[in-house]
mmCIF file of C-alpha atoms in Angstrom:
data_model
loop_
_atom_site.group_PDB
_atom_site.id
_atom_site.type_symbol
_atom_site.label_atom_id
_atom_site.label_comp_id
_atom_site.label_asym_id
_atom_site.label_seq_id
_atom_site.Cartn_x
_atom_site.Cartn_y
_atom_site.Cartn_z
ATOM 1 C CA MET A 4 114.295 82.328 113.537
ATOM 2 C CA SER A 5 116.107 80.945 116.704
ATOM 3 C CA LEU A 6 119.432 81.277 115.005
ATOM 4 C CA GLN A 7 121.652 82.799 117.021
ATOM 5 C CA LEU A 8 125.342 84.390 117.111
ATOM 6 C CA THR A 9 127.754 86.723 119.535
ATOM 7 C CA SER A 10 129.806 87.990 116.455
ATOM 8 C CA PRO A 11 129.498 91.345 116.441
ATOM 9 C CA ILE A 12 129.211 93.517 112.496
ATOM 10 C CA LYS A 13 132.477 95.412 111.813
ATOM 11 C CA LYS A 14 133.126 97.977 109.608
ATOM 12 C CA ALA A 15 136.186 99.016 107.533
ATOM 13 C CA TYR A 16 137.458 100.800 104.760
ATOM 14 C CA PHE A 17 138.845 99.754 101.517
ATOM 15 C CA ASP A 18 141.069 102.033 99.228
ATOM 16 C CA ALA A 19 140.249 102.164 95.714
ATOM 17 C CA PRO A 20 141.560 104.549 93.372
ATOM 18 C CA ASP A 21 139.059 106.937 93.723
ATOM 19 C CA GLY A 22 138.716 106.876 97.286
ATOM 20 C CA GLN A 23 137.553 104.659 100.262
ATOM 21 C CA ILE A 24 134.847 101.953 99.773
ATOM 22 C CA HIS A 25 133.111 101.162 103.180
ATOM 23 C CA PHE A 26 131.977 98.214 103.881
ATOM 24 C CA ARG A 27 130.102 96.328 106.457
ATOM 25 C CA LYS A 28 131.334 92.638 107.527
ATOM 26 C CA LEU A 29 130.014 89.615 109.968
ATOM 27 C CA LEU A 30 132.046 86.907 109.963
ATOM 28 C CA SER A 31 130.091 83.213 110.879
ATOM 29 C CA THR A 32 131.058 81.604 113.819
ATOM 30 C CA ALA A 33 128.746 78.481 113.125
ATOM 31 C CA GLU A 34 130.107 74.964 112.932
ATOM 32 C CA ILE A 35 129.726 74.160 109.288
ATOM 33 C CA LYS A 36 130.875 76.960 106.858
ATOM 34 C CA ARG A 37 129.458 77.582 104.017
ATOM 35 C CA GLU A 38 130.251 80.223 101.496
ATOM 36 C CA PRO A 39 130.267 83.906 101.296
ATOM 37 C CA ILE A 40 127.475 86.232 100.940
ATOM 38 C CA ILE A 41 127.970 90.066 99.222
ATOM 39 C CA PHE A 42 125.138 92.628 99.814
ATOM 40 C CA LEU A 43 124.368 95.037 97.176
ATOM 41 C CA HIS A 44 122.692 98.188 98.340
ATOM 42 C CA MET A 45 119.598 100.219 96.442
ATOM 43 C CA SER A 46 119.936 103.765 96.077
ATOM 44 C CA ALA A 47 120.052 106.114 98.141
ATOM 45 C CA SER A 48 120.687 103.869 100.823
ATOM 46 C CA ASP A 49 123.831 102.177 102.031
ATOM 47 C CA GLY A 50 124.563 98.598 103.119
ATOM 48 C CA GLY A 51 123.233 99.023 106.503
ATOM 49 C CA HIS A 52 120.010 97.792 105.487
ATOM 50 C CA PHE A 53 121.534 94.601 105.375
ATOM 51 C CA GLU A 54 122.569 94.362 109.063
ATOM 52 C CA PRO A 55 119.147 92.057 110.087
ATOM 53 C CA MET A 56 119.431 89.837 107.292
ATOM 54 C CA MET A 57 123.868 89.503 107.528
ATOM 55 C CA LYS A 58 122.703 88.168 111.448
ATOM 56 C CA ILE A 59 120.384 85.811 109.691
ATOM 57 C CA PHE A 60 122.626 84.298 107.216
ATOM 58 C CA ALA A 61 125.892 84.725 109.609
ATOM 59 C CA ALA A 62 124.366 82.628 111.925
ATOM 60 C CA ARG A 63 123.731 79.558 108.997
ATOM 61 C CA GLY A 64 127.327 79.507 108.363
ATOM 62 C CA HIS A 65 127.598 82.436 105.743
ATOM 63 C CA ASP A 66 130.529 85.310 106.188
ATOM 64 C CA CYS A 67 128.879 88.068 105.223
ATOM 65 C CA PHE A 68 129.378 91.698 103.302
ATOM 66 C CA ALA A 69 128.043 94.954 102.701
ATOM 67 C CA PRO A 70 129.857 97.427 101.047
ATOM 68 C CA ASP A 71 128.738 101.189 100.627
ATOM 69 C CA MET A 72 128.472 102.610 96.825
ATOM 70 C CA PRO A 73 131.004 105.143 95.911
ATOM 71 C CA GLY A 74 128.942 108.033 96.397
ATOM 72 C CA PHE A 75 127.121 106.593 99.618
ATOM 73 C CA GLY A 76 126.748 106.054 103.064
ATOM 74 C CA SER A 77 130.298 106.665 104.374
ATOM 75 C CA SER A 78 131.793 105.988 100.790
ATOM 76 C CA TYR A 79 134.311 108.334 98.888
ATOM 77 C CA ASP A 80 132.139 110.777 97.302
ATOM 78 C CA LEU A 81 132.745 110.960 93.534
ATOM 79 C CA GLU A 82 133.968 113.770 91.990
ATOM 80 C CA PHE A 83 132.943 112.991 88.252
ATOM 81 C CA LYS A 84 130.455 111.196 86.610
ATOM 82 C CA PRO A 85 131.431 107.731 85.966
ATOM 83 C CA GLU A 86 130.467 106.400 82.251
ATOM 84 C CA ASN A 87 129.002 103.298 82.931
ATOM 85 C CA THR A 88 128.171 100.932 85.607
ATOM 86 C CA THR A 89 130.884 99.311 84.741
ATOM 87 C CA TYR A 90 132.785 101.475 86.818
ATOM 88 C CA TYR A 91 131.366 100.877 89.851
ATOM 89 C CA VAL A 92 131.427 96.973 89.059
ATOM 90 C CA ASN A 93 135.305 97.337 88.987
ATOM 91 C CA ILE A 94 135.418 99.115 92.195
ATOM 92 C CA TYR A 95 133.325 96.592 93.555
ATOM 93 C CA MET A 96 135.764 94.237 92.239
ATOM 94 C CA LYS A 97 138.980 95.548 93.432
ATOM 95 C CA TRP A 98 137.551 95.152 96.957
ATOM 96 C CA LEU A 99 136.102 91.690 96.754
ATOM 97 C CA SER A 100 139.819 90.571 95.692
ATOM 98 C CA THR A 101 140.625 91.726 99.729
ATOM 99 C CA ILE A 102 137.868 89.598 101.159
ATOM 100 C CA PRO A 103 138.574 85.503 102.072
ATOM 101 C CA ALA A 104 136.354 84.353 99.604
ATOM 102 C CA THR A 105 137.121 83.076 95.859
ATOM 103 C CA ARG A 106 133.361 82.332 95.063
ATOM 104 C CA PHE A 107 130.562 83.806 96.631
ATOM 105 C CA HIS A 108 126.853 84.371 96.742
ATOM 106 C CA LEU A 109 125.658 87.339 95.191
ATOM 107 C CA LEU A 110 122.381 89.791 96.270
ATOM 108 C CA GLY A 111 121.815 93.367 95.012
ATOM 109 C CA HIS A 112 118.734 95.152 95.351
ATOM 110 C CA HIS A 113 117.379 98.106 92.846
ATOM 111 C CA SER A 114 120.992 99.807 91.722
ATOM 112 C CA GLY A 115 122.448 96.673 93.416
ATOM 113 C CA ALA A 116 120.724 94.423 91.739
ATOM 114 C CA SER A 117 121.968 96.200 88.369
ATOM 115 C CA LEU A 118 125.620 95.870 89.616
ATOM 116 C CA ALA A 119 125.192 92.311 90.817
ATOM 117 C CA THR A 120 123.556 91.049 87.127
ATOM 118 C CA GLU A 121 126.725 92.583 85.579
ATOM 119 C CA ILE A 122 128.994 90.977 88.109
ATOM 120 C CA ALA A 123 127.475 87.963 87.695
ATOM 121 C CA ALA A 124 127.706 87.634 83.991
ATOM 122 C CA THR A 125 130.922 89.177 83.615
ATOM 123 C CA TYR A 126 133.260 86.899 86.076
ATOM 124 C CA SER A 127 130.838 84.160 86.145
ATOM 125 C CA GLU A 128 133.182 81.593 87.886
ATOM 126 C CA LYS A 129 132.946 83.403 91.046
ATOM 127 C CA VAL A 130 129.487 83.931 91.748
ATOM 128 C CA LEU A 131 127.284 80.838 93.045
ATOM 129 C CA THR A 132 124.249 82.115 92.986
ATOM 130 C CA LEU A 133 122.583 85.655 92.074
ATOM 131 C CA CYS A 134 119.198 87.096 93.696
ATOM 132 C CA VAL A 135 118.005 90.365 92.577
ATOM 133 C CA ILE A 136 114.987 92.303 94.071
ATOM 134 C CA GLY A 137 113.440 94.616 92.102
ATOM 135 C CA LEU A 138 115.912 94.277 89.316
ATOM 136 C CA ALA A 139 115.263 97.248 86.636
ATOM 137 C CA LEU A 140 115.255 95.192 83.437
ATOM 138 C CA MET A 141 114.593 97.618 80.539
ATOM 139 C CA SER A 142 114.362 97.840 76.961
ATOM 140 C CA PRO A 143 115.363 101.233 75.759
ATOM 141 C CA SER A 144 112.297 102.614 75.563
ATOM 142 C CA GLU A 145 112.143 102.078 78.732
ATOM 143 C CA GLN A 146 115.071 103.463 79.816
ATOM 144 C CA VAL A 147 114.547 106.342 78.570
ATOM 145 C CA TYR A 148 110.633 106.449 80.657
ATOM 146 C CA TRP A 149 112.327 105.984 83.814
ATOM 147 C CA ASN A 150 115.302 107.964 82.738
ATOM 148 C CA ASP A 151 113.616 111.255 82.550
ATOM 149 C CA LYS A 152 111.153 110.058 85.615
ATOM 150 C CA ALA A 153 113.639 109.107 88.130
ATOM 151 C CA ASN A 154 116.957 110.977 87.293
ATOM 152 C CA ILE A 155 116.287 114.341 88.883
ATOM 153 C CA PRO A 156 118.029 115.980 91.447
ATOM 154 C CA PHE A 157 114.535 116.284 93.698
ATOM 155 C CA ASN A 158 116.377 116.698 97.326
ATOM 156 C CA LYS A 159 119.343 119.341 96.012
ATOM 157 C CA PRO A 160 120.199 120.781 98.861
ATOM 158 C CA ALA A 161 118.107 123.939 99.425
ATOM 159 C CA HIS A 162 119.137 127.372 101.241
ATOM 160 C CA ASP A 163 115.461 126.897 102.361
ATOM 161 C CA SER A 164 115.944 123.696 103.536
ATOM 162 C CA SER A 165 112.763 122.598 101.429
ATOM 163 C CA HIS A 166 114.948 120.126 99.954
ATOM 164 C CA LEU A 167 114.607 117.955 103.454
ATOM 165 C CA MET A 168 110.953 118.039 103.443
ATOM 166 C CA LYS A 169 111.319 116.424 99.689
ATOM 167 C CA THR A 170 113.497 113.994 101.022
ATOM 168 C CA TRP A 171 110.778 112.713 103.785
ATOM 169 C CA LYS A 172 107.760 113.180 101.440
ATOM 170 C CA TYR A 173 109.516 110.941 98.720
ATOM 171 C CA LEU A 174 109.969 108.056 101.204
ATOM 172 C CA GLU A 175 106.437 107.860 102.459
ATOM 173 C CA SER A 176 105.795 107.452 98.639
ATOM 174 C CA SER A 177 108.383 104.431 98.502
ATOM 175 C CA GLY A 178 107.214 102.457 101.043
ATOM 176 C CA ALA A 179 109.547 103.240 103.893
ATOM 177 C CA ASP A 180 106.529 103.286 106.245
ATOM 178 C CA ASP A 181 105.510 99.347 106.391
ATOM 179 C CA GLY A 182 108.489 98.526 108.788
ATOM 180 C CA GLY A 183 107.659 95.995 111.655
ATOM 181 C CA ARG A 184 106.300 92.874 110.067
ATOM 182 C CA ASP A 185 106.860 89.231 111.246
ATOM 183 C CA GLY A 186 108.738 90.374 114.168
ATOM 184 C CA LEU A 187 111.946 90.772 111.892
ATOM 185 C CA GLY A 188 111.534 93.946 110.236
ATOM 186 C CA VAL A 189 112.241 97.723 111.387
ATOM 187 C CA LYS A 190 110.126 100.663 113.610
ATOM 188 C CA ASP A 191 108.777 102.517 111.330
ATOM 189 C CA LEU A 192 110.447 105.682 112.602
ATOM 190 C CA GLU A 193 113.665 104.764 113.703
ATOM 191 C CA PHE A 194 114.153 103.296 109.510
ATOM 192 C CA LYS A 195 112.501 106.425 108.574
ATOM 193 C CA HIS A 196 114.883 108.336 109.969
ATOM 194 C CA ARG A 197 118.092 106.439 109.022
ATOM 195 C CA GLU A 198 116.604 106.358 105.454
ATOM 196 C CA PHE A 199 116.078 110.266 105.165
ATOM 197 C CA LEU A 200 119.619 110.657 106.100
ATOM 198 C CA ASN A 201 121.050 108.529 103.705
ATOM 199 C CA HIS A 202 118.487 110.097 101.159
ATOM 200 C CA ALA A 203 119.813 113.378 102.156
ATOM 201 C CA ARG A 204 123.359 112.819 101.809
ATOM 202 C CA ALA A 205 123.318 110.787 98.335
ATOM 203 C CA TRP A 206 121.232 112.920 96.365
ATOM 204 C CA ASP A 207 123.910 113.088 94.073
ATOM 205 C CA GLY A 208 125.201 109.687 93.803
ATOM 206 C CA ARG A 209 121.989 108.853 93.433
ATOM 207 C CA CYS A 210 121.622 110.724 89.908
ATOM 208 C CA LYS A 211 125.426 109.181 88.947
ATOM 209 C CA ILE A 212 124.441 105.919 89.100
ATOM 210 C CA TYR A 213 120.740 106.130 87.775
ATOM 211 C CA THR A 214 122.389 107.631 85.082
ATOM 212 C CA CYS A 215 125.193 104.643 84.273
ATOM 213 C CA VAL A 216 121.732 101.935 85.101
ATOM 214 C CA PHE A 217 119.189 103.977 82.694
ATOM 215 C CA LYS A 218 121.476 103.201 79.716
ATOM 216 C CA VAL A 219 123.444 100.099 80.338
ATOM 217 C CA ASP A 220 122.308 96.784 78.771
ATOM 218 C CA LEU A 221 121.204 95.216 81.687
ATOM 219 C CA MET A 222 118.952 92.904 79.384
ATOM 220 C CA SER A 223 121.862 91.222 77.450
ATOM 221 C CA LEU A 224 123.741 90.847 80.706
ATOM 222 C CA PHE A 225 120.949 88.707 82.469
ATOM 223 C CA VAL A 226 121.032 86.319 79.577
ATOM 224 C CA GLN A 227 124.403 86.083 79.900
ATOM 225 C CA VAL A 228 124.053 85.115 83.936
ATOM 226 C CA LYS A 229 125.354 81.584 84.627
ATOM 227 C CA CYS A 230 124.882 80.659 88.083
ATOM 228 C CA PRO A 231 120.722 80.058 89.473
ATOM 229 C CA VAL A 232 119.079 83.035 89.606
ATOM 230 C CA LEU A 233 116.504 84.089 92.200
ATOM 231 C CA SER A 234 113.883 87.216 91.397
ATOM 232 C CA ILE A 235 112.321 88.242 94.454
ATOM 233 C CA CYS A 236 110.239 91.831 94.427
ATOM 234 C CA SER A 237 107.099 93.638 96.050
ATOM 235 C CA ARG A 238 104.233 94.615 94.336
ATOM 236 C CA ASP A 239 104.183 98.057 95.473
ATOM 237 C CA ASP A 240 108.047 98.128 94.433
ATOM 238 C CA VAL A 241 108.392 101.178 91.860
ATOM 239 C CA LEU A 242 109.986 98.481 89.424
ATOM 240 C CA TRP A 243 107.068 95.644 89.707
ATOM 241 C CA ASP A 244 105.823 96.510 85.831
ATOM 242 C CA LEU A 245 109.362 95.598 84.890
ATOM 243 C CA GLN A 246 109.505 92.324 86.392
ATOM 244 C CA HIS A 247 107.720 90.543 83.904
ATOM 245 C CA HIS A 248 110.937 90.615 81.930
ATOM 246 C CA VAL A 249 113.035 87.905 84.191
ATOM 247 C CA LYS A 250 110.929 85.046 83.301
ATOM 248 C CA GLU A 251 111.050 86.163 80.028
ATOM 249 C CA LEU A 252 114.576 86.690 79.090
ATOM 250 C CA LYS A 253 114.963 83.575 81.904
ATOM 251 C CA PRO A 254 112.605 81.229 82.319
ATOM 252 C CA GLU A 255 114.389 78.911 84.518
ATOM 253 C CA ALA A 256 114.534 81.635 87.043
ATOM 254 C CA GLU A 257 112.610 81.175 90.173
ATOM 255 C CA SER A 258 110.360 84.619 91.239
ATOM 256 C CA VAL A 259 108.750 85.115 94.790
ATOM 257 C CA GLU A 260 106.727 88.204 95.426
ATOM 258 C CA VAL A 261 107.241 89.900 98.876
ATOM 259 C CA GLY A 262 106.028 92.862 100.840
ATOM 260 C CA GLY A 263 107.359 95.745 101.490
ATOM 261 C CA GLY A 264 107.434 98.916 98.739
ATOM 262 C CA ASP A 265 110.910 100.019 97.249
ATOM 263 C CA PHE A 266 112.328 98.917 100.807
ATOM 264 C CA GLU A 267 111.675 94.681 100.881
ATOM 265 C CA PRO A 268 114.781 93.732 102.490
ATOM 266 C CA MET A 269 114.157 95.806 105.235
ATOM 267 C CA THR A 270 110.458 96.434 105.759
ATOM 268 C CA ASP A 271 109.673 92.976 104.390
ATOM 269 C CA THR A 272 112.682 90.669 105.931
ATOM 270 C CA ALA A 273 111.008 88.102 106.755
ATOM 271 C CA ASN A 274 109.334 87.574 103.473
ATOM 272 C CA VAL A 275 112.350 87.733 101.250
ATOM 273 C CA VAL A 276 114.673 85.853 103.986
ATOM 274 C CA ARG A 277 112.348 83.076 104.122
ATOM 275 C CA ALA A 278 112.349 83.339 100.109
ATOM 276 C CA TYR A 279 116.216 83.394 99.999
ATOM 277 C CA THR A 280 116.604 80.631 102.461
ATOM 278 C CA SER A 281 114.551 78.385 100.557
ATOM 279 C CA PHE A 282 116.700 79.146 97.391
ATOM 280 C CA LEU A 283 120.133 78.789 98.794
ATOM 281 C CA ASP A 284 119.015 75.458 100.677
ATOM 282 C CA LYS A 285 118.676 74.034 97.215
ATOM 283 C CA PHE A 286 122.853 74.129 96.985
ATOM 284 C CA ASP A 287 125.364 72.746 99.114
ATOM 285 C CA TYR A 288 128.072 75.715 99.589
#
């Protein structure tokens, strides 16, 4: 892709009620400006995994913003267990009220996709389009299954440092070795090491957001979304078997298969960008 821009990605903090939210921003220098894109990351990563996409879409005219969820990256740690995903949504909406955007495109990945869906359903007047990557649409029985399977502190710090190898092996099983595709992916070891640090840091934040994701009625929220929807997922994503719910609940939604395991935006960046660009090109904003 030949688009170029010179502005660097900048980092800043927002004072939320319970602590500081860290976020990345890249303001477009393109002659033709389009509406901003908000990128919401997966568990247990941070907003940094969207940096390659931020550069590409800023060059296309979109101001780009990527916050770190509470309990992840450089944002504050939660000293309590939120009751629901609305806690995270409210924090994000407070932060969004401070950026120069009254309406925006919204892209979320895994846990970020769940939060993005709730934002789109609740604040429909603000969300122009919704892109979800690996959306956790679950029936009540599926939520029980996934809560039992995934919501465990498998890498809680241990004196013998065994949690570090557990984190490394977890990343191997989740597709973190699939980088470097089409010249836009990341180098395997470099990427895996960064995600290792993210996942080790957010061992507790991961369980707290999972507890909320696995009990929210995301299906009802998804049906309430009024804006155009693009669903992206890899066949090797842990949530692939849930993707049939997208078309069942919203037949008009676009659906695209990519590669990359659980880390599609980072390890199959080119195909995610291609799908998202094609989707956004349908709209004049």
